[in-house]
PDB file of C-alpha atoms in Angstrom:
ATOM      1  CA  UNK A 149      15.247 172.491 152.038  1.00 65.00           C
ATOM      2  CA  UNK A 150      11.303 171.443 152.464  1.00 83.00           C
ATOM      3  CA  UNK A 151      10.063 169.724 149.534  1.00 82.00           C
ATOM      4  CA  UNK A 152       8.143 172.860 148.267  1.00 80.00           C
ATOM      5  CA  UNK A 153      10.965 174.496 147.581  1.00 83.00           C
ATOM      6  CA  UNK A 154      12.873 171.751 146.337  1.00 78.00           C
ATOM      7  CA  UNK A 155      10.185 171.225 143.750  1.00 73.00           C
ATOM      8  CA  UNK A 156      10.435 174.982 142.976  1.00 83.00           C
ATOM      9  CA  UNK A 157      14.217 174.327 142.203  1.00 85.00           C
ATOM     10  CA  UNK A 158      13.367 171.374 140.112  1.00 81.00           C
ATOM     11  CA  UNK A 159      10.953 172.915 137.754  1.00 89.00           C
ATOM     12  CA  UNK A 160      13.487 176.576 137.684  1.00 92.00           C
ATOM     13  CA  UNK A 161      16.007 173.984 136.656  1.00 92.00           C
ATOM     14  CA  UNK A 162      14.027 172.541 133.812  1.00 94.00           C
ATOM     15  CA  UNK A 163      13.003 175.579 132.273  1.00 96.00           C
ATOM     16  CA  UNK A 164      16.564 176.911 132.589  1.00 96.00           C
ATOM     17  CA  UNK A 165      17.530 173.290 130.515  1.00 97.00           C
ATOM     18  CA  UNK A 166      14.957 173.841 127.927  1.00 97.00           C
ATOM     19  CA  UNK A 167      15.675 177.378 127.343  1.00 97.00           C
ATOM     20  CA  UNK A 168      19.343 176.712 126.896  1.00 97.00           C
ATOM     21  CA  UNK A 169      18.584 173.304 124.747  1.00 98.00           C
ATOM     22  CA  UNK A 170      16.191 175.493 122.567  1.00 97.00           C
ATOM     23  CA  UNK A 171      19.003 178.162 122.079  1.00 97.00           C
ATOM     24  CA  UNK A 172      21.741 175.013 121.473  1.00 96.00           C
ATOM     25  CA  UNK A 173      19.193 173.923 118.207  1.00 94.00           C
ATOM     26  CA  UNK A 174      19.310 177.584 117.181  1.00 94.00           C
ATOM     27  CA  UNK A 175      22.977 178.448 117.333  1.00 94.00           C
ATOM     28  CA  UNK A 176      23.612 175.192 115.077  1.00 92.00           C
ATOM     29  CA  UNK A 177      20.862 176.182 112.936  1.00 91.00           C
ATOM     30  CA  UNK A 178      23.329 179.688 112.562  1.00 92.00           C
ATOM     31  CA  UNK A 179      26.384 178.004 111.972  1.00 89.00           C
ATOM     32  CA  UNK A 180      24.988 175.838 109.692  1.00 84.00           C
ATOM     33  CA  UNK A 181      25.297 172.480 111.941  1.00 83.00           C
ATOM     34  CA  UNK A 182      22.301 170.974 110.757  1.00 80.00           C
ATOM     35  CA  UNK A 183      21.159 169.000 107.812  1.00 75.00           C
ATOM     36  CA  UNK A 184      16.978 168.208 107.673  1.00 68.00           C
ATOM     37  CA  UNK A 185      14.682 167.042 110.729  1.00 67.00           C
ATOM     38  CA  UNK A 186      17.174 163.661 111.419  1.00 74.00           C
ATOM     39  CA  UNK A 187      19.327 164.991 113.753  1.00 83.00           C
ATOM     40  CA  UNK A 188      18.658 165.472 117.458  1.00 91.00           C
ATOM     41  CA  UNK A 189      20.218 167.458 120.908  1.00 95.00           C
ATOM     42  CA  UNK A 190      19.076 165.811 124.248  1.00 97.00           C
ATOM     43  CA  UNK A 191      19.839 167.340 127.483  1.00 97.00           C
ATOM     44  CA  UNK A 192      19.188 165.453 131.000  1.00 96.00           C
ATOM     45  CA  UNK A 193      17.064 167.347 133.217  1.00 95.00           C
ATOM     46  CA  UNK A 194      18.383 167.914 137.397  1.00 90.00           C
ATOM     47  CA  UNK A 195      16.334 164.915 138.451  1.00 91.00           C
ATOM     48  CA  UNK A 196      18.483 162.465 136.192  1.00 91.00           C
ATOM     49  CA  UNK A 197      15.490 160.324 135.639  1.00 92.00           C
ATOM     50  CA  UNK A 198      13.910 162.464 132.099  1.00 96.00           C
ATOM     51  CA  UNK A 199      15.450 164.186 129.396  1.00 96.00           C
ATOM     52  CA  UNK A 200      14.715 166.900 126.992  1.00 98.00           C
ATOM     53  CA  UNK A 201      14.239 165.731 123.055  1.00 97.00           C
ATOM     54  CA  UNK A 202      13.499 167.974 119.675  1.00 95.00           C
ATOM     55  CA  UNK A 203       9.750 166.816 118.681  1.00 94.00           C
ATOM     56  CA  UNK A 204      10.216 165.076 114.814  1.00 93.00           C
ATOM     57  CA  UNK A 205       9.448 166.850 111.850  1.00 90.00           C
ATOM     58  CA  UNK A 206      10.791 170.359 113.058  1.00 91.00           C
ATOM     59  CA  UNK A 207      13.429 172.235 111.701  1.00 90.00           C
ATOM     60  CA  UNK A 208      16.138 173.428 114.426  1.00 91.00           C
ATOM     61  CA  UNK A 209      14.981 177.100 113.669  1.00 92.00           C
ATOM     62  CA  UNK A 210      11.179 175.867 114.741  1.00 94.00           C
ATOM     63  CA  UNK A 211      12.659 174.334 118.251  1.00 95.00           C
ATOM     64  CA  UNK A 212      11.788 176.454 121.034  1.00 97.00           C
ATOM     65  CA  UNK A 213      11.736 176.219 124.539  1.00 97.00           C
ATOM     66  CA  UNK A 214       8.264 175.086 125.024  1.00 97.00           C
ATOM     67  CA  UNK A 215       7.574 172.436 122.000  1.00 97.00           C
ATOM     68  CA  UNK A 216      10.582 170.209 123.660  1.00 98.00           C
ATOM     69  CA  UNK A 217       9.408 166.901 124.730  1.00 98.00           C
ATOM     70  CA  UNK A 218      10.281 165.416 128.203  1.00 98.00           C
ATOM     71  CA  UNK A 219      10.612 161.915 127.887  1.00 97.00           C
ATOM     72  CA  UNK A 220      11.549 158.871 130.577  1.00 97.00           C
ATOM     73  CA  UNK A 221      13.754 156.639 129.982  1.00 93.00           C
ATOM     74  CA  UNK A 222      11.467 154.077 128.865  1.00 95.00           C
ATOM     75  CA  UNK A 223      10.241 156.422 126.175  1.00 96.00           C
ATOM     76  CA  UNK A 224       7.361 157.954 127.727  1.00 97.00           C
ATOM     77  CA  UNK A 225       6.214 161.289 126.852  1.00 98.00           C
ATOM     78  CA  UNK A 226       5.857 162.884 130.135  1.00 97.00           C
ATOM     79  CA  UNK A 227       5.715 166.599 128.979  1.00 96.00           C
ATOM     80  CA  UNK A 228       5.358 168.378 125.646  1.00 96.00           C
ATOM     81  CA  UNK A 229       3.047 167.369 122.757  1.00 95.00           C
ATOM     82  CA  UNK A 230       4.410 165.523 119.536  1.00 95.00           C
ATOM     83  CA  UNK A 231       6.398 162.417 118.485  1.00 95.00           C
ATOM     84  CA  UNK A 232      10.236 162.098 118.701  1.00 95.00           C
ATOM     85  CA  UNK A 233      11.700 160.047 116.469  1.00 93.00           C
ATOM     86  CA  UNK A 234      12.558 156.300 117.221  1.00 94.00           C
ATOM     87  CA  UNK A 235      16.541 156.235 116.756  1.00 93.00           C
ATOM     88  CA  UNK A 236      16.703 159.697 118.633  1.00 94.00           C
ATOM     89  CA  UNK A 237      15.376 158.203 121.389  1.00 96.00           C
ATOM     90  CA  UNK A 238      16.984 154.949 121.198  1.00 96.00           C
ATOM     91  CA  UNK A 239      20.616 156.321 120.631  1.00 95.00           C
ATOM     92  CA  UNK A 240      20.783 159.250 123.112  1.00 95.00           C
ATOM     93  CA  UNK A 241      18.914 157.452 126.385  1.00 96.00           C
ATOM     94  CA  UNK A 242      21.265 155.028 126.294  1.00 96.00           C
ATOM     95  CA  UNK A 243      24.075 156.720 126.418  1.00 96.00           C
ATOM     96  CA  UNK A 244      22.299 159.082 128.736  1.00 95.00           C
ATOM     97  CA  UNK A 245      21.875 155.760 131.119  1.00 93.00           C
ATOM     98  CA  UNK A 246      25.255 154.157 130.046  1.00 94.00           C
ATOM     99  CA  UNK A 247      27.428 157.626 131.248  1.00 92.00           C
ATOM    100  CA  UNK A 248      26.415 159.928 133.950  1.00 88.00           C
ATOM    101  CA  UNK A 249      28.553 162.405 132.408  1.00 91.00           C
ATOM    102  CA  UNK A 250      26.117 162.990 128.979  1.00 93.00           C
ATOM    103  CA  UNK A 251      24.447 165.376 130.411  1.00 95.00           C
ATOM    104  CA  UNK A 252      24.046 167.099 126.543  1.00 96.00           C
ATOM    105  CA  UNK A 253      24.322 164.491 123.693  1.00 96.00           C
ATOM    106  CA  UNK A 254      24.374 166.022 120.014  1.00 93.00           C
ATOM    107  CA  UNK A 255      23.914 164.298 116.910  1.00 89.00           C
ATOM    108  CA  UNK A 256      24.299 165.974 114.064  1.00 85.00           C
ATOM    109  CA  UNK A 257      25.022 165.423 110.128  1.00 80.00           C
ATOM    110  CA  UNK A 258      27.436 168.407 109.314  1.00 77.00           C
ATOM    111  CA  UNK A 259      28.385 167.734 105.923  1.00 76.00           C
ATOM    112  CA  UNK A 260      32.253 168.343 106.694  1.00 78.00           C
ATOM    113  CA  UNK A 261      31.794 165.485 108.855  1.00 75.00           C
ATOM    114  CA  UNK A 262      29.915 163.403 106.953  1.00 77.00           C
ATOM    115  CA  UNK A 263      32.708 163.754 104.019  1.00 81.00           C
ATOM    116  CA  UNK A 264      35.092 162.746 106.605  1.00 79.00           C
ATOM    117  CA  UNK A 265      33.734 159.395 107.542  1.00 78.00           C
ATOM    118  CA  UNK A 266      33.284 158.647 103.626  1.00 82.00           C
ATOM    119  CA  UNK A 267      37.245 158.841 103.171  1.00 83.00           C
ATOM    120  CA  UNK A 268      39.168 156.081 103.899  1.00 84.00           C
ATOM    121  CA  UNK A 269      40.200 155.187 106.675  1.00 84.00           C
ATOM    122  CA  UNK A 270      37.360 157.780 108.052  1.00 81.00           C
ATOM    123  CA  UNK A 271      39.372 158.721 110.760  1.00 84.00           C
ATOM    124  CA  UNK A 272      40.380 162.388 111.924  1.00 80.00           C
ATOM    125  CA  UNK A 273      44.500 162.918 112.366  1.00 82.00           C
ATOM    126  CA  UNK A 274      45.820 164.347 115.036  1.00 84.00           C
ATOM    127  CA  UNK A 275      48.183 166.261 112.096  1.00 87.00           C
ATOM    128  CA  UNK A 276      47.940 169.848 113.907  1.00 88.00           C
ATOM    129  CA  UNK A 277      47.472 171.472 117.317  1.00 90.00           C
ATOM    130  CA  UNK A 278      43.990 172.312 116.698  1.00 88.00           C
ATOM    131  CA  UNK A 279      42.947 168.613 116.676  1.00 86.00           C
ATOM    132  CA  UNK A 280      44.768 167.500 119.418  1.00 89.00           C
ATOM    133  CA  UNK A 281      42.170 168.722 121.635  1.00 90.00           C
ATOM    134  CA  UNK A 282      40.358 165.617 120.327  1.00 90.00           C
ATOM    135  CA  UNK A 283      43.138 163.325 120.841  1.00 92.00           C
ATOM    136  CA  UNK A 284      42.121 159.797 122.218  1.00 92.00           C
ATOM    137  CA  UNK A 285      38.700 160.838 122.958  1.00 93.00           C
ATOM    138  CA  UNK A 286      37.147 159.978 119.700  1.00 92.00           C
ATOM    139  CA  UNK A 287      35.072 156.742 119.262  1.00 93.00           C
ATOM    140  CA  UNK A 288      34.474 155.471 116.081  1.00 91.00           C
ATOM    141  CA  UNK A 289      31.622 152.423 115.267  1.00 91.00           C
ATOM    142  CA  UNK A 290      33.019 150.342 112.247  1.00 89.00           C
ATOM    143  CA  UNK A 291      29.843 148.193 112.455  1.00 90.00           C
ATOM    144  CA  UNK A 292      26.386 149.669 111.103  1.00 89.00           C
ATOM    145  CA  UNK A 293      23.662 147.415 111.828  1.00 92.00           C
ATOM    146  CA  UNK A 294      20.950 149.705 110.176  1.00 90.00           C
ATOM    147  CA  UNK A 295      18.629 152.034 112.117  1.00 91.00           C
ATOM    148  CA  UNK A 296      18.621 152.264 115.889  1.00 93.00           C
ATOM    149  CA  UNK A 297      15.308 150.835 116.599  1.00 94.00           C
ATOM    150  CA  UNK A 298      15.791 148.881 120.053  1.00 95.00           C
ATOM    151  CA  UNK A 299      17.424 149.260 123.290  1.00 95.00           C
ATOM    152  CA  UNK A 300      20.149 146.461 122.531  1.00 96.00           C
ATOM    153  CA  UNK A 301      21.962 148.396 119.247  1.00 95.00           C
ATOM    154  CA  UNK A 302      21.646 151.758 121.521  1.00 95.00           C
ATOM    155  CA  UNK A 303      23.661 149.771 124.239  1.00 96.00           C
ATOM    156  CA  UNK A 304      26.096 148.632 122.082  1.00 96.00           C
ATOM    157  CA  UNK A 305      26.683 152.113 120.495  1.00 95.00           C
ATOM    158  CA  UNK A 306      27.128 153.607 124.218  1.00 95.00           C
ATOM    159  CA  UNK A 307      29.510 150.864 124.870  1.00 96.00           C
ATOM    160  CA  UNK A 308      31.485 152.104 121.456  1.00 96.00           C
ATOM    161  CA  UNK A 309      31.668 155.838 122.519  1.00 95.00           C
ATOM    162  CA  UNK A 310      32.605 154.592 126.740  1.00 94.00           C
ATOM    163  CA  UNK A 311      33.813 157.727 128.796  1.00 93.00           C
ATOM    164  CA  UNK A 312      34.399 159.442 124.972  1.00 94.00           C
ATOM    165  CA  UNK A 313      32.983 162.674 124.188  1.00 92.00           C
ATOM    166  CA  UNK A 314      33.238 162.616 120.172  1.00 89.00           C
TER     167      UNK A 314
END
């Protein structure tokens, strides 16, 4: 494949992530998934080096296709107009970095979920055959350290989660 074409793929590839990251934001929005402008969905792009980020201050129902941000891994902007916000960006690119597998990280604040972790011990059961599909692929972080504002406390939350996927 000449690098034309390859660059062709690339950016058909792209648009294809941002149109189905856009449509992820608005099927949440739907099933009511969301909970004000604090939560965020990141998708890596094909060339594993940017990903795709909800600009701050917009509601899921706003985020389209084409007001997604591209950023780098060092927290560039390199496409898309706006700012992110700081603890999007410094939870999901390191876990982005720390496991080739998160291709699609999503953070959310459901408010079943946030009930959950205020029980004690916070911890879903694996009571019934429904939640065994989440059987020993939970990770849970005991420690809160405050906002995620640096590249250190976004390492050690990808070491927390590991190979995980919840």
């Amino acid at each position: 494949m000449g690098i034309v074409q390859e660059l062709k793929s690339l950016a058909a590839a792209d648009r294809a992530a941002r149109v189905d990251l856009a449509a992820a934001f608005r099927l949440a929005v739907r099933m009511d998934l969301h909970e004000g402008v604090c939560n965020h969905f990141t998708l890596m792009l094909a060339d594993g080096k940017r990903f795709l980020l909800n600009r701050y201050g917009l509601h899921w129902s706003e985020v389209s296709a084409s007001n997604l941000l591209a950023l780098d891994a060092e927290g560039n902007i390199v496409e898309g107009e706006g700012e992110f916000e700081k603890t999007a960006f410094f939870i999901h690119s390191r876990i982005h970095l720390a496991n080739p597998n998160a291709a699609c990280v999503l953070h959310t604040h459901m408010p079943y979920a946030t009930a959950l972790t205020l029980t004690l011990p916070g911890r879903l059961e694996m009571v019934e055959q429904n939640a065994l599909r989440f059987h020993d692929d939970i990770a849970y972080d005991d420690t809160y350290n405050g906002l995620v504002v640096d590249n250190a406390e976004g390492d050690r939350l990808s070491h927390v989660l590991g190979s995980k996927r919840v």
